Structure formats: C-alpha cells, structure tokens
Coordinates of C-alpha atoms in Angstrom, one line a residue:
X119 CA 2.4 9.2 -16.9
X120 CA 2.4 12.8 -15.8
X121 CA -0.4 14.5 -13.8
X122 CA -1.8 16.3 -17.6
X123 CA -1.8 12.9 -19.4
X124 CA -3.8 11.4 -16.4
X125 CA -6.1 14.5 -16.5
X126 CA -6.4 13.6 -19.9
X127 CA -7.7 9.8 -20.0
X128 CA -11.9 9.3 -19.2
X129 CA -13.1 8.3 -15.7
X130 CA -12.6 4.9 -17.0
X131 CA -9.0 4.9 -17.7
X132 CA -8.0 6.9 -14.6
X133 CA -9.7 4.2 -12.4
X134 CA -7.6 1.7 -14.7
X135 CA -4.2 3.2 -14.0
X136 CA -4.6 4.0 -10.7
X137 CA -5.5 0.3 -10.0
X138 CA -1.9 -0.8 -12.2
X139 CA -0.5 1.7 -9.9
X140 CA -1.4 0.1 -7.1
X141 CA -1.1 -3.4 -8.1
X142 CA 2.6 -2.3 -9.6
X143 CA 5.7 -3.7 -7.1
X144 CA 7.0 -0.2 -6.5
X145 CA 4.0 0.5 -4.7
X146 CA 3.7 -2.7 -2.8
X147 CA 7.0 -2.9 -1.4
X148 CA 6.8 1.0 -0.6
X149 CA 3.7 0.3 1.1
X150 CA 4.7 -2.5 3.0
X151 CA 7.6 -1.4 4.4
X152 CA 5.8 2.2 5.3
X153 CA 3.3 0.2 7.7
X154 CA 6.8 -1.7 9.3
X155 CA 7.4 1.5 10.4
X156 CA 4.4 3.3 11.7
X157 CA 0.6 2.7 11.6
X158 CA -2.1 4.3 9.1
X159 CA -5.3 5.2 7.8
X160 CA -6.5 3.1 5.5
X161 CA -9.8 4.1 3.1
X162 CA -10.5 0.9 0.8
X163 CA -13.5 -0.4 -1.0
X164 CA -14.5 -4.4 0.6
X165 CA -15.4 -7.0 -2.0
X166 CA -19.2 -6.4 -1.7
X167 CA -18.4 -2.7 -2.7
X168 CA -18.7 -1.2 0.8
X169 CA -16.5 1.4 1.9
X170 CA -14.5 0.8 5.2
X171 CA -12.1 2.4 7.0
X172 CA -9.2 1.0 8.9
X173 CA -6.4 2.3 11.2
X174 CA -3.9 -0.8 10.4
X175 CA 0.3 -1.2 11.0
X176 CA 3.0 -4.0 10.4
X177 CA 5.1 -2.4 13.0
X178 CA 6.3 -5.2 15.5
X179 CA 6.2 -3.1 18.5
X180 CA 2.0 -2.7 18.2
X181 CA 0.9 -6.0 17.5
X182 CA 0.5 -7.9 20.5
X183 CA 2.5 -11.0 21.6
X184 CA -0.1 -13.4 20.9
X185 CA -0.9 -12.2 17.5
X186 CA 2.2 -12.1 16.0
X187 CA 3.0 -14.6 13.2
X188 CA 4.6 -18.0 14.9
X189 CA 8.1 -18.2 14.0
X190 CA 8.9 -20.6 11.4
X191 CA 5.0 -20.6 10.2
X192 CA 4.2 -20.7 6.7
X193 CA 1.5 -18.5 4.6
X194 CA 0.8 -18.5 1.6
X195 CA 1.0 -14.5 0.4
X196 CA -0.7 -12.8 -2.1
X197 CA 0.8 -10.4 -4.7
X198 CA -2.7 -8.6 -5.0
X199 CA -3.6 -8.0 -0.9
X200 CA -1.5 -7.2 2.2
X201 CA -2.2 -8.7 5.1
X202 CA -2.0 -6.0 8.3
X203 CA -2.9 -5.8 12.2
X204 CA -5.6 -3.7 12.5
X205 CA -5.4 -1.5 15.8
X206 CA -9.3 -1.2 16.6
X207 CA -10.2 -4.6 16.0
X208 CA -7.0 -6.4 17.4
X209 CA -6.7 -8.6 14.6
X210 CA -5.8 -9.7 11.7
X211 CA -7.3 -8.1 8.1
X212 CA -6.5 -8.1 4.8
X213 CA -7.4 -5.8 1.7
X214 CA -6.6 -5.9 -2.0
X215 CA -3.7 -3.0 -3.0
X216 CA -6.3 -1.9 -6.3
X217 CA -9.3 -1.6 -3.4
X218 CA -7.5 1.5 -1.5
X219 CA -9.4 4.4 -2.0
X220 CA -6.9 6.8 0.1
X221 CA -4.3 6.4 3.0
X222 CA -3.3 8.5 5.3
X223 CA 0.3 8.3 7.6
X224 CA 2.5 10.0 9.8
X225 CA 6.4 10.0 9.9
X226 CA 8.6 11.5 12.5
X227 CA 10.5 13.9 11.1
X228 CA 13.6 11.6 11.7
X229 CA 12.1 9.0 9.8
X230 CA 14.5 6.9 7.8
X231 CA 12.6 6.0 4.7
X232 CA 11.9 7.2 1.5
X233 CA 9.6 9.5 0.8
X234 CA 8.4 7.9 -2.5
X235 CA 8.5 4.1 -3.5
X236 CA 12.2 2.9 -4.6
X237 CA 12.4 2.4 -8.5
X238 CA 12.3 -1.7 -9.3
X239 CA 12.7 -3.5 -12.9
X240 CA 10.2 -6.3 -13.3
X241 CA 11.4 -9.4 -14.3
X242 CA 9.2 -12.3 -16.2
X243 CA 8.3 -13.9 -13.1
X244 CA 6.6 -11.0 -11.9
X245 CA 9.5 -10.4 -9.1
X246 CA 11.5 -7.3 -9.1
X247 CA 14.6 -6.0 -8.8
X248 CA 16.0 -2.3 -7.2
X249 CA 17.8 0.1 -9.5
X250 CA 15.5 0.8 -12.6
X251 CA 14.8 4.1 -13.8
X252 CA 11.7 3.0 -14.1
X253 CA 9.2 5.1 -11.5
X254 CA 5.4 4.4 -12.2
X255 CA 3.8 5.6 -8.4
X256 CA 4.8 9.3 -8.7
X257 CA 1.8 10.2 -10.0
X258 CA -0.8 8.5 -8.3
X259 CA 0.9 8.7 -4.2
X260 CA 1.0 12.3 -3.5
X261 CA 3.6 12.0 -0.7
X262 CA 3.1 15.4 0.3
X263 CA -0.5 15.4 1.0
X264 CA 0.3 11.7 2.8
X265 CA -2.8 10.3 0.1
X266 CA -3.2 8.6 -2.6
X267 CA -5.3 9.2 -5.5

C-alpha cells in the first residue's frame, strides 16, 4: 500500500493496517535485530490504554550481567510482544508490536544494518523466509524521520 492509498482509507482502516504492519514478520525481525544493535525510544499504548514511554535495547553490552537471560534457559516467546531491557528501570518489560505508537533510534553512521526491514515470504505456519519481493513496512516505518506511523 502506497502513502495515497493509506491517505485514502478512514481513521478506522489506517489504525487497522498500521497494527498488520506491525504485527507483520518484516517488521518484527527488523525491529528486533535494530534494538541488538543500539537502544531506543519507545512510545506504546499499555493494556489499560495508558501511554508510556520507554528507553529500551537488546544490545548485550547494556544489560547487566545479572539480568541477562541464563544460558540454556527456556521462554516461551510471543509472536505478538518483544520482550526488551529497559535502561531506566533496569529490568525486564515487554510490549505488544500493534501497541507502539512511535520509536525513535540512532545509528552510527557505520552502522551495518539495513535501513528498512528485509523482505520475507510467510509460510502456513506463520514462519518466514528471506528473499520475497514482498515489502509491506515501507509505508508505515519512515526510516528517515527514525518513526513510525
């Protein structure tokens, strides 16, 4: 969908495809593998409805030893929520992908990663697999601005 046919579509409808956006596996694995790499602003809506605002990371080197995941642990993990470290409140949180209002990151200019999420093909099971043509995100992470709408 292209920026004019999402202008298009009622309040309704927008909220609806931004939330299969964010739900959709090129966005998750994009996201994921953004926060391996640095840390970031985070603007989601909580469960009750409330707003909240969180600076959060996956990158190894700013979680503390004694809150990183115990080798050989298991966890159960969710295909709708991320779980990340969040740097104010020295813990673990998690949020829902379709609850993210905005984001908000930096990358060195150096940075080895892409600056939109990698096309995938979904498969029956709900996995995917690199190398489709297939590129839903464009529209809704505006890489550029470092938000998403």
């Amino acid at each position: 969908m292209n920026e004019a046919e999402f202008d298009s579509l009622d309040e309704k409808k927008q909220r609806d495809a931004v939330k299969d956006e964010l739900n959709h596996p090129n966005f998750r694995k994009w996201f994921k593998g953004l926060l391996e790499i640095t840390e970031a602003e985070i603007i989601f809506f909580k469960l009750s409805g409330e707003e909240r605002k969180m600076r959060c990371t996956l990158e190894e080197s700013k979680i503390p030893d004694d809150k990183k995941p115990k080798q050989g642990s298991t966890r159960k993990i969710s295909k709708d929520s991320i779980a990340v470290f969040d740097l104010d409140k020295n813990d673990w949180r998690s949020f829902r992908y379709d609850s993210i209002k905005e984001f908000v990151f930096d990358l060195d200019e150096d940075a080895d990663y892409p600056p939109h999420p990698e096309p995938v093909i979904l498969e029956k099971d709900g996995e995917f697999n690199e190398g489709s043509e297939i590129s839903l995100v464009d529209d809704v992470v505006d890489v550029e601005a470092k938000t998403v709408h």
